[in-house]
Amino acid sequence: MDRATRKLFLLSFIVVFAITGAAVLIFGGVGRAGPSTRPDLPTAIGVIVAVDSAGLSNVSAFTLRQADGSTLKFDLTKQENAVQFPPGHLQQHLATARLTQVWYRAEGGVLFAIRLADAPQPQGTSPPSQSPTLSSPSQSPTLSSPSESPAPSSPSQSPGAS
C-alpha cells in the first residue's frame, strides 16, 4: 500500500468513527435526564382524580389517588420535565384513568411534583380507551369502573331467541 492510499484509508476511518460517535450521542440518549434519573426522590403512582387548571396550558396542581385509596395533592410550580410531560397531559390521564408516576419533594407541608411520567400499567390490563361517561347532563364526568358497567348482552340471551 502506498502512502496516499494509507492516508485515504486513515482519513476514511476517522470520518466513519466521528459519524458513528455523533450518532451514538444524538440517538443513544447519552445525557438525557429521564424520570429514572431521580432515585433520590420519593415516588407515588396512581390515577389522577382532579386537575386544577385555567386551561390546558395553565395547570397549577393535581390530585392523585393511590392504590390504597389515599389521595395526594401536588403543586406543579417546580416540575422539571414539563417539555417531556406537559402539565396539560394530566387532563388526558384524568379522562382515561391512565396510571401516572410522580417524583416529588415535600417542602413546608406542600408536595411539589418534580417529574411526571406515564406509569407502567399492571400486567393483563390496558388503560381505558374511552372518555369519561356522563351519568346525566347536569353531572360532571365520572369514570366508570368495570364492576359498574353492565355486562354486554349477546343475541342468544335476548327474548324470543331460539
Short mmCIF file of N, CA and C in Angstrom, two decimals:
data_model
loop_
_atom_site.label_atom_id
_atom_site.label_comp_id
_atom_site.label_asym_id
_atom_site.label_seq_id
_atom_site.Cartn_x
_atom_site.Cartn_y
_atom_site.Cartn_z
N MET A 1 0.84 -1.16 0.00
CA MET A 1 0.00 0.00 0.00
C MET A 1 0.89 1.23 0.00
N ASP A 2 0.61 2.13 -0.88
CA ASP A 2 1.44 3.32 -0.93
C ASP A 2 0.93 4.36 0.09
N ARG A 3 1.70 5.42 0.24
CA ARG A 3 1.44 6.43 1.25
C ARG A 3 0.08 7.12 1.02
N ALA A 4 -0.30 7.46 -0.19
CA ALA A 4 -1.57 8.13 -0.48
C ALA A 4 -2.76 7.24 -0.13
N THR A 5 -2.67 5.96 -0.40
CA THR A 5 -3.74 5.03 -0.08
C THR A 5 -3.90 4.90 1.43
N ARG A 6 -2.76 4.85 2.17
CA ARG A 6 -2.82 4.77 3.64
C ARG A 6 -3.49 6.01 4.21
N LYS A 7 -3.14 7.20 3.70
CA LYS A 7 -3.75 8.44 4.19
C LYS A 7 -5.26 8.45 3.92
N LEU A 8 -5.65 8.01 2.74
CA LEU A 8 -7.06 7.95 2.40
C LEU A 8 -7.79 6.97 3.32
N PHE A 9 -7.18 5.81 3.56
CA PHE A 9 -7.77 4.82 4.45
C PHE A 9 -7.90 5.38 5.87
N LEU A 10 -6.88 6.02 6.38
CA LEU A 10 -6.89 6.60 7.73
C LEU A 10 -7.94 7.70 7.82
N LEU A 11 -8.01 8.56 6.83
CA LEU A 11 -9.00 9.63 6.82
C LEU A 11 -10.42 9.06 6.79
N SER A 12 -10.64 8.03 5.99
CA SER A 12 -11.95 7.39 5.92
C SER A 12 -12.32 6.79 7.28
N PHE A 13 -11.37 6.14 7.92
CA PHE A 13 -11.60 5.55 9.23
C PHE A 13 -11.99 6.62 10.25
N ILE A 14 -11.29 7.74 10.26
CA ILE A 14 -11.58 8.82 11.20
C ILE A 14 -12.98 9.40 10.96
N VAL A 15 -13.35 9.59 9.70
CA VAL A 15 -14.66 10.12 9.37
C VAL A 15 -15.76 9.17 9.83
N VAL A 16 -15.61 7.88 9.54
CA VAL A 16 -16.61 6.89 9.95
C VAL A 16 -16.70 6.84 11.48
N PHE A 17 -15.58 6.88 12.16
CA PHE A 17 -15.55 6.86 13.62
C PHE A 17 -16.27 8.10 14.18
N ALA A 18 -16.01 9.27 13.62
CA ALA A 18 -16.64 10.51 14.09
C ALA A 18 -18.15 10.48 13.86
N ILE A 19 -18.59 10.02 12.70
CA ILE A 19 -20.02 9.95 12.40
C ILE A 19 -20.72 8.96 13.33
N THR A 20 -20.09 7.82 13.56
CA THR A 20 -20.67 6.82 14.47
C THR A 20 -20.77 7.38 15.89
N GLY A 21 -19.73 8.03 16.34
CA GLY A 21 -19.75 8.63 17.69
C GLY A 21 -20.84 9.68 17.82
N ALA A 22 -20.98 10.52 16.81
CA ALA A 22 -22.02 11.55 16.84
C ALA A 22 -23.41 10.91 16.85
N ALA A 23 -23.60 9.86 16.07
CA ALA A 23 -24.90 9.18 16.04
C ALA A 23 -25.23 8.57 17.39
N VAL A 24 -24.25 7.99 18.05
CA VAL A 24 -24.47 7.40 19.38
C VAL A 24 -24.86 8.49 20.36
N LEU A 25 -24.19 9.62 20.33
CA LEU A 25 -24.53 10.70 21.25
C LEU A 25 -25.92 11.27 20.98
N ILE A 26 -26.27 11.42 19.72
CA ILE A 26 -27.55 12.01 19.37
C ILE A 26 -28.70 11.03 19.60
N PHE A 27 -28.58 9.82 19.10
CA PHE A 27 -29.68 8.86 19.15
C PHE A 27 -29.60 7.89 20.31
N GLY A 28 -28.48 7.80 20.95
CA GLY A 28 -28.31 6.82 22.03
C GLY A 28 -28.81 7.29 23.37
N GLY A 29 -29.18 8.55 23.49
CA GLY A 29 -29.73 9.04 24.74
C GLY A 29 -28.70 9.36 25.79
N VAL A 30 -27.46 9.49 25.45
CA VAL A 30 -26.46 9.81 26.44
C VAL A 30 -26.75 11.19 27.01
N GLY A 31 -26.84 11.25 28.32
CA GLY A 31 -27.05 12.54 28.97
C GLY A 31 -28.50 12.98 29.07
N ARG A 32 -29.45 12.18 28.58
CA ARG A 32 -30.85 12.57 28.73
C ARG A 32 -31.28 12.39 30.16
N ALA A 33 -32.01 13.34 30.65
CA ALA A 33 -32.49 13.27 32.03
C ALA A 33 -33.92 12.75 32.02
N GLY A 34 -34.07 11.47 32.24
CA GLY A 34 -35.39 10.87 32.30
C GLY A 34 -35.83 10.73 33.73
N PRO A 35 -37.09 10.32 33.94
CA PRO A 35 -37.60 10.19 35.29
C PRO A 35 -36.79 9.24 36.14
N SER A 36 -36.21 8.21 35.53
CA SER A 36 -35.46 7.23 36.32
C SER A 36 -34.14 7.79 36.84
N THR A 37 -33.79 9.01 36.45
CA THR A 37 -32.54 9.59 36.94
C THR A 37 -32.74 10.28 38.27
N ARG A 38 -33.91 10.16 38.92
CA ARG A 38 -34.17 10.81 40.19
C ARG A 38 -34.46 9.79 41.30
N PRO A 39 -33.54 8.85 41.53
CA PRO A 39 -33.79 7.86 42.58
C PRO A 39 -33.75 8.47 43.98
N ASP A 40 -33.29 9.72 44.09
CA ASP A 40 -33.20 10.38 45.38
C ASP A 40 -34.55 10.92 45.85
N LEU A 41 -35.56 10.91 45.01
CA LEU A 41 -36.87 11.45 45.36
C LEU A 41 -37.88 10.34 45.61
N PRO A 42 -38.82 10.57 46.54
CA PRO A 42 -39.89 9.58 46.72
C PRO A 42 -40.82 9.62 45.51
N THR A 43 -41.52 8.52 45.28
CA THR A 43 -42.45 8.45 44.15
C THR A 43 -43.83 8.03 44.63
N ALA A 44 -44.80 8.37 43.81
CA ALA A 44 -46.19 7.94 44.04
C ALA A 44 -46.74 7.55 42.68
N ILE A 45 -47.56 6.49 42.67
CA ILE A 45 -48.20 6.04 41.44
C ILE A 45 -49.70 5.93 41.72
N GLY A 46 -50.48 6.42 40.78
CA GLY A 46 -51.93 6.34 40.94
C GLY A 46 -52.65 6.95 39.77
N VAL A 47 -53.95 7.17 39.95
CA VAL A 47 -54.76 7.78 38.91
C VAL A 47 -55.06 9.22 39.30
N ILE A 48 -55.12 10.07 38.30
CA ILE A 48 -55.43 11.48 38.52
C ILE A 48 -56.93 11.59 38.75
N VAL A 49 -57.33 12.23 39.86
CA VAL A 49 -58.75 12.38 40.15
C VAL A 49 -59.20 13.84 40.09
N ALA A 50 -58.26 14.78 40.02
CA ALA A 50 -58.61 16.20 39.89
C ALA A 50 -57.43 16.95 39.31
N VAL A 51 -57.72 17.95 38.48
CA VAL A 51 -56.70 18.81 37.90
C VAL A 51 -57.13 20.25 38.11
N ASP A 52 -56.28 21.04 38.77
CA ASP A 52 -56.55 22.46 38.97
C ASP A 52 -55.92 23.21 37.81
N SER A 53 -56.77 23.79 36.96
CA SER A 53 -56.23 24.49 35.80
C SER A 53 -57.15 25.60 35.34
N ALA A 54 -56.55 26.50 34.59
CA ALA A 54 -57.30 27.55 33.90
C ALA A 54 -57.10 27.33 32.40
N GLY A 55 -57.17 26.10 31.97
CA GLY A 55 -56.93 25.73 30.58
C GLY A 55 -55.81 24.71 30.49
N LEU A 56 -55.60 24.16 29.30
CA LEU A 56 -54.58 23.12 29.12
C LEU A 56 -53.18 23.62 29.39
N SER A 57 -52.91 24.87 29.11
CA SER A 57 -51.55 25.36 29.25
C SER A 57 -51.28 25.98 30.62
N ASN A 58 -52.27 26.04 31.48
CA ASN A 58 -52.09 26.68 32.77
C ASN A 58 -52.56 25.77 33.90
N VAL A 59 -51.92 24.63 34.05
CA VAL A 59 -52.24 23.67 35.11
C VAL A 59 -51.36 23.99 36.31
N SER A 60 -51.97 24.18 37.47
CA SER A 60 -51.20 24.55 38.65
C SER A 60 -51.02 23.42 39.65
N ALA A 61 -51.96 22.47 39.69
CA ALA A 61 -51.88 21.38 40.66
C ALA A 61 -52.77 20.23 40.20
N PHE A 62 -52.59 19.08 40.84
CA PHE A 62 -53.45 17.93 40.56
C PHE A 62 -53.50 17.04 41.78
N THR A 63 -54.51 16.18 41.82
CA THR A 63 -54.68 15.23 42.91
C THR A 63 -54.57 13.83 42.36
N LEU A 64 -53.79 12.99 43.04
CA LEU A 64 -53.52 11.62 42.62
C LEU A 64 -54.08 10.67 43.68
N ARG A 65 -54.87 9.67 43.24
CA ARG A 65 -55.36 8.63 44.16
C ARG A 65 -54.49 7.40 43.98
N GLN A 66 -53.89 6.95 45.08
CA GLN A 66 -53.03 5.78 45.05
C GLN A 66 -53.85 4.51 45.19
N ALA A 67 -53.23 3.37 45.00
CA ALA A 67 -53.92 2.07 45.04
C ALA A 67 -54.58 1.81 46.39
N ASP A 68 -54.01 2.35 47.47
CA ASP A 68 -54.59 2.13 48.80
C ASP A 68 -55.77 3.06 49.08
N GLY A 69 -56.12 3.92 48.13
CA GLY A 69 -57.25 4.83 48.28
C GLY A 69 -56.88 6.21 48.80
N SER A 70 -55.66 6.37 49.28
CA SER A 70 -55.25 7.68 49.77
C SER A 70 -55.02 8.64 48.61
N THR A 71 -55.21 9.93 48.86
CA THR A 71 -55.01 10.93 47.82
C THR A 71 -53.89 11.89 48.23
N LEU A 72 -53.16 12.33 47.23
CA LEU A 72 -52.07 13.30 47.43
C LEU A 72 -52.28 14.44 46.45
N LYS A 73 -52.18 15.68 46.95
CA LYS A 73 -52.30 16.84 46.06
C LYS A 73 -50.89 17.36 45.79
N PHE A 74 -50.58 17.55 44.50
CA PHE A 74 -49.26 18.00 44.08
C PHE A 74 -49.32 19.37 43.43
N ASP A 75 -48.35 20.19 43.76
CA ASP A 75 -48.17 21.51 43.15
C ASP A 75 -47.19 21.33 41.98
N LEU A 76 -47.44 21.99 40.86
CA LEU A 76 -46.61 21.81 39.67
C LEU A 76 -45.61 22.94 39.42
N THR A 77 -45.46 23.86 40.35
CA THR A 77 -44.58 25.02 40.11
C THR A 77 -43.11 24.66 40.01
N LYS A 78 -42.72 23.46 40.45
CA LYS A 78 -41.31 23.07 40.40
C LYS A 78 -41.06 21.88 39.47
N GLN A 79 -41.99 21.62 38.54
CA GLN A 79 -41.83 20.49 37.63
C GLN A 79 -40.63 20.72 36.71
N GLU A 80 -39.75 19.72 36.63
CA GLU A 80 -38.53 19.80 35.82
C GLU A 80 -38.71 19.28 34.40
N ASN A 81 -39.68 18.45 34.14
CA ASN A 81 -39.80 17.82 32.82
C ASN A 81 -41.11 18.20 32.11
N ALA A 82 -41.46 19.48 32.17
CA ALA A 82 -42.71 19.93 31.55
C ALA A 82 -42.69 19.79 30.03
N VAL A 83 -41.51 19.72 29.42
CA VAL A 83 -41.44 19.52 27.97
C VAL A 83 -41.76 18.06 27.63
N GLN A 84 -41.19 17.11 28.38
CA GLN A 84 -41.43 15.69 28.13
C GLN A 84 -42.83 15.26 28.58
N PHE A 85 -43.36 15.89 29.63
CA PHE A 85 -44.69 15.56 30.15
C PHE A 85 -45.40 16.88 30.42
N PRO A 86 -46.04 17.45 29.40
CA PRO A 86 -46.71 18.75 29.58
C PRO A 86 -47.81 18.65 30.64
N PRO A 87 -47.94 19.63 31.51
CA PRO A 87 -48.98 19.57 32.54
C PRO A 87 -50.38 19.37 31.96
N GLY A 88 -50.65 19.88 30.77
CA GLY A 88 -51.95 19.68 30.14
C GLY A 88 -52.26 18.22 29.86
N HIS A 89 -51.22 17.39 29.76
CA HIS A 89 -51.40 15.95 29.52
C HIS A 89 -52.11 15.28 30.70
N LEU A 90 -52.09 15.93 31.86
CA LEU A 90 -52.78 15.38 33.02
C LEU A 90 -54.28 15.29 32.78
N GLN A 91 -54.83 16.20 31.96
CA GLN A 91 -56.25 16.14 31.63
C GLN A 91 -56.59 14.83 30.92
N GLN A 92 -55.69 14.37 30.04
CA GLN A 92 -55.90 13.10 29.35
C GLN A 92 -55.85 11.95 30.35
N HIS A 93 -54.92 12.01 31.30
CA HIS A 93 -54.83 10.97 32.33
C HIS A 93 -56.09 10.97 33.19
N LEU A 94 -56.62 12.15 33.47
CA LEU A 94 -57.87 12.25 34.23
C LEU A 94 -59.01 11.59 33.47
N ALA A 95 -59.08 11.83 32.18
CA ALA A 95 -60.17 11.30 31.35
C ALA A 95 -60.07 9.80 31.13
N THR A 96 -58.86 9.25 31.07
CA THR A 96 -58.69 7.83 30.73
C THR A 96 -58.32 6.95 31.91
N ALA A 97 -58.04 7.54 33.06
CA ALA A 97 -57.62 6.81 34.27
C ALA A 97 -56.30 6.08 34.06
N ARG A 98 -55.45 6.59 33.19
CA ARG A 98 -54.12 6.00 32.98
C ARG A 98 -53.27 6.29 34.20
N LEU A 99 -52.52 5.30 34.66
CA LEU A 99 -51.66 5.48 35.83
C LEU A 99 -50.58 6.51 35.54
N THR A 100 -50.29 7.32 36.54
CA THR A 100 -49.28 8.36 36.45
C THR A 100 -48.27 8.15 37.57
N GLN A 101 -46.99 8.33 37.27
CA GLN A 101 -45.95 8.24 38.28
C GLN A 101 -45.42 9.63 38.55
N VAL A 102 -45.27 9.97 39.83
CA VAL A 102 -44.83 11.30 40.24
C VAL A 102 -43.62 11.17 41.15
N TRP A 103 -42.55 11.88 40.80
CA TRP A 103 -41.40 12.02 41.70
C TRP A 103 -41.62 13.37 42.36
N TYR A 104 -41.57 13.42 43.69
CA TYR A 104 -41.94 14.65 44.37
C TYR A 104 -41.01 15.00 45.53
N ARG A 105 -41.19 16.23 45.99
CA ARG A 105 -40.43 16.74 47.14
C ARG A 105 -41.43 17.45 48.05
N ALA A 106 -41.36 17.18 49.34
CA ALA A 106 -42.22 17.85 50.32
C ALA A 106 -41.45 19.03 50.92
N GLU A 107 -42.05 20.22 50.84
CA GLU A 107 -41.44 21.42 51.41
C GLU A 107 -42.52 22.23 52.09
N GLY A 108 -42.38 22.44 53.39
CA GLY A 108 -43.33 23.25 54.13
C GLY A 108 -44.76 22.73 54.05
N GLY A 109 -44.94 21.43 54.05
CA GLY A 109 -46.26 20.85 54.00
C GLY A 109 -46.88 20.77 52.61
N VAL A 110 -46.15 21.22 51.60
CA VAL A 110 -46.64 21.18 50.22
C VAL A 110 -45.86 20.11 49.46
N LEU A 111 -46.57 19.30 48.68
CA LEU A 111 -45.92 18.29 47.83
C LEU A 111 -45.72 18.89 46.45
N PHE A 112 -44.46 19.04 46.06
CA PHE A 112 -44.13 19.58 44.75
C PHE A 112 -43.80 18.43 43.80
N ALA A 113 -44.53 18.34 42.69
CA ALA A 113 -44.24 17.34 41.66
C ALA A 113 -43.01 17.80 40.90
N ILE A 114 -41.93 17.03 40.98
CA ILE A 114 -40.68 17.38 40.32
C ILE A 114 -40.63 16.78 38.92
N ARG A 115 -41.05 15.52 38.79
CA ARG A 115 -41.07 14.86 37.49
C ARG A 115 -42.34 14.03 37.39
N LEU A 116 -42.88 13.94 36.18
CA LEU A 116 -44.08 13.15 35.91
C LEU A 116 -43.79 12.19 34.77
N ALA A 117 -44.46 11.04 34.79
CA ALA A 117 -44.30 10.07 33.71
C ALA A 117 -45.53 9.18 33.65
N ASP A 118 -45.77 8.60 32.47
CA ASP A 118 -46.78 7.57 32.34
C ASP A 118 -46.27 6.37 33.11
N ALA A 119 -47.04 5.88 34.06
CA ALA A 119 -46.61 4.73 34.86
C ALA A 119 -46.89 3.44 34.10
N PRO A 120 -46.09 2.42 34.35
CA PRO A 120 -46.38 1.12 33.72
C PRO A 120 -47.74 0.62 34.20
N GLN A 121 -48.52 0.07 33.28
CA GLN A 121 -49.83 -0.47 33.63
C GLN A 121 -49.64 -1.87 34.21
N PRO A 122 -50.50 -2.28 35.15
CA PRO A 122 -50.40 -3.63 35.70
C PRO A 122 -50.53 -4.66 34.58
N GLN A 123 -49.86 -5.78 34.73
CA GLN A 123 -49.90 -6.82 33.70
C GLN A 123 -51.33 -7.31 33.53
N GLY A 124 -51.69 -7.56 32.28
CA GLY A 124 -53.02 -8.06 31.98
C GLY A 124 -54.06 -6.97 31.86
N THR A 125 -53.64 -5.71 32.00
CA THR A 125 -54.59 -4.61 31.87
C THR A 125 -54.07 -3.63 30.85
N SER A 126 -54.96 -2.84 30.35
CA SER A 126 -54.57 -1.74 29.48
C SER A 126 -55.37 -0.53 29.91
N PRO A 127 -54.85 0.66 29.67
CA PRO A 127 -55.61 1.83 30.09
C PRO A 127 -56.92 1.91 29.33
N PRO A 128 -57.96 2.43 29.97
CA PRO A 128 -59.23 2.56 29.26
C PRO A 128 -59.05 3.43 28.03
N SER A 129 -59.78 3.10 26.96
CA SER A 129 -59.64 3.86 25.74
C SER A 129 -60.78 4.84 25.54
N GLN A 130 -61.83 4.74 26.38
CA GLN A 130 -62.94 5.65 26.19
C GLN A 130 -62.82 6.85 27.13
N SER A 131 -63.59 7.88 26.79
CA SER A 131 -63.65 9.08 27.61
C SER A 131 -64.58 8.83 28.78
N PRO A 132 -64.56 9.70 29.78
CA PRO A 132 -65.49 9.53 30.89
C PRO A 132 -66.93 9.61 30.39
N THR A 133 -67.81 8.91 31.10
CA THR A 133 -69.21 8.93 30.71
C THR A 133 -69.97 9.88 31.63
N LEU A 134 -70.98 10.53 31.10
CA LEU A 134 -71.81 11.41 31.91
C LEU A 134 -73.00 10.62 32.42
N SER A 135 -73.23 10.69 33.74
CA SER A 135 -74.37 10.00 34.32
C SER A 135 -75.66 10.70 33.93
N SER A 136 -75.64 12.02 33.93
CA SER A 136 -76.76 12.82 33.46
C SER A 136 -76.18 14.13 32.95
N PRO A 137 -76.91 14.86 32.12
CA PRO A 137 -76.35 16.09 31.55
C PRO A 137 -75.92 17.11 32.59
N SER A 138 -76.54 17.10 33.79
CA SER A 138 -76.19 18.11 34.79
C SER A 138 -75.02 17.70 35.67
N GLN A 139 -74.58 16.45 35.58
CA GLN A 139 -73.48 15.98 36.43
C GLN A 139 -72.15 16.14 35.72
N SER A 140 -71.08 16.22 36.53
CA SER A 140 -69.75 16.28 35.96
C SER A 140 -69.33 14.88 35.53
N PRO A 141 -68.31 14.77 34.66
CA PRO A 141 -67.88 13.45 34.18
C PRO A 141 -67.44 12.55 35.33
N THR A 142 -67.82 11.29 35.25
CA THR A 142 -67.37 10.30 36.22
C THR A 142 -66.83 9.11 35.45
N LEU A 143 -65.81 8.50 36.00
CA LEU A 143 -65.22 7.34 35.34
C LEU A 143 -65.97 6.09 35.76
N SER A 144 -66.30 5.26 34.80
CA SER A 144 -66.97 4.00 35.08
C SER A 144 -65.92 2.93 35.30
N SER A 145 -66.10 2.16 36.33
CA SER A 145 -65.19 1.05 36.56
C SER A 145 -65.81 -0.20 35.95
N PRO A 146 -65.00 -1.24 35.69
CA PRO A 146 -65.53 -2.46 35.07
C PRO A 146 -66.67 -3.07 35.88
N SER A 147 -66.67 -2.94 37.23
CA SER A 147 -67.71 -3.54 38.04
C SER A 147 -69.02 -2.77 37.93
N GLU A 148 -68.96 -1.49 37.49
CA GLU A 148 -70.16 -0.69 37.38
C GLU A 148 -70.82 -0.82 36.00
N SER A 149 -70.08 -1.24 35.02
CA SER A 149 -70.63 -1.29 33.67
C SER A 149 -71.43 -2.57 33.49
N PRO A 150 -72.58 -2.46 32.81
CA PRO A 150 -73.39 -3.67 32.60
C PRO A 150 -72.69 -4.64 31.66
N ALA A 151 -72.98 -5.91 31.87
CA ALA A 151 -72.40 -6.93 31.00
C ALA A 151 -73.02 -6.82 29.63
N PRO A 152 -72.22 -6.97 28.57
CA PRO A 152 -72.79 -6.89 27.22
C PRO A 152 -73.75 -8.05 26.98
N SER A 153 -74.84 -7.75 26.31
CA SER A 153 -75.80 -8.83 26.03
C SER A 153 -75.46 -9.44 24.69
N SER A 154 -75.71 -10.71 24.57
CA SER A 154 -75.45 -11.39 23.32
C SER A 154 -76.79 -11.73 22.68
N PRO A 155 -76.83 -11.91 21.39
CA PRO A 155 -78.09 -12.21 20.71
C PRO A 155 -78.78 -13.45 21.27
N SER A 156 -78.05 -14.45 21.75
CA SER A 156 -78.66 -15.68 22.25
C SER A 156 -79.38 -15.45 23.56
N GLN A 157 -79.10 -14.32 24.27
CA GLN A 157 -79.75 -14.05 25.55
C GLN A 157 -81.00 -13.18 25.38
N SER A 158 -81.22 -12.67 24.20
CA SER A 158 -82.36 -11.78 24.01
C SER A 158 -83.65 -12.59 23.99
N PRO A 159 -84.77 -11.97 24.43
CA PRO A 159 -86.05 -12.71 24.45
C PRO A 159 -86.46 -13.09 23.03
N GLY A 160 -87.04 -14.23 22.92
CA GLY A 160 -87.52 -14.71 21.63
C GLY A 160 -86.45 -15.39 20.81
N ALA A 161 -85.21 -15.48 21.31
CA ALA A 161 -84.15 -16.16 20.55
C ALA A 161 -84.28 -17.64 20.76
N SER A 162 -84.11 -18.47 19.74
CA SER A 162 -84.25 -19.90 19.89
C SER A 162 -82.97 -20.61 19.59
#
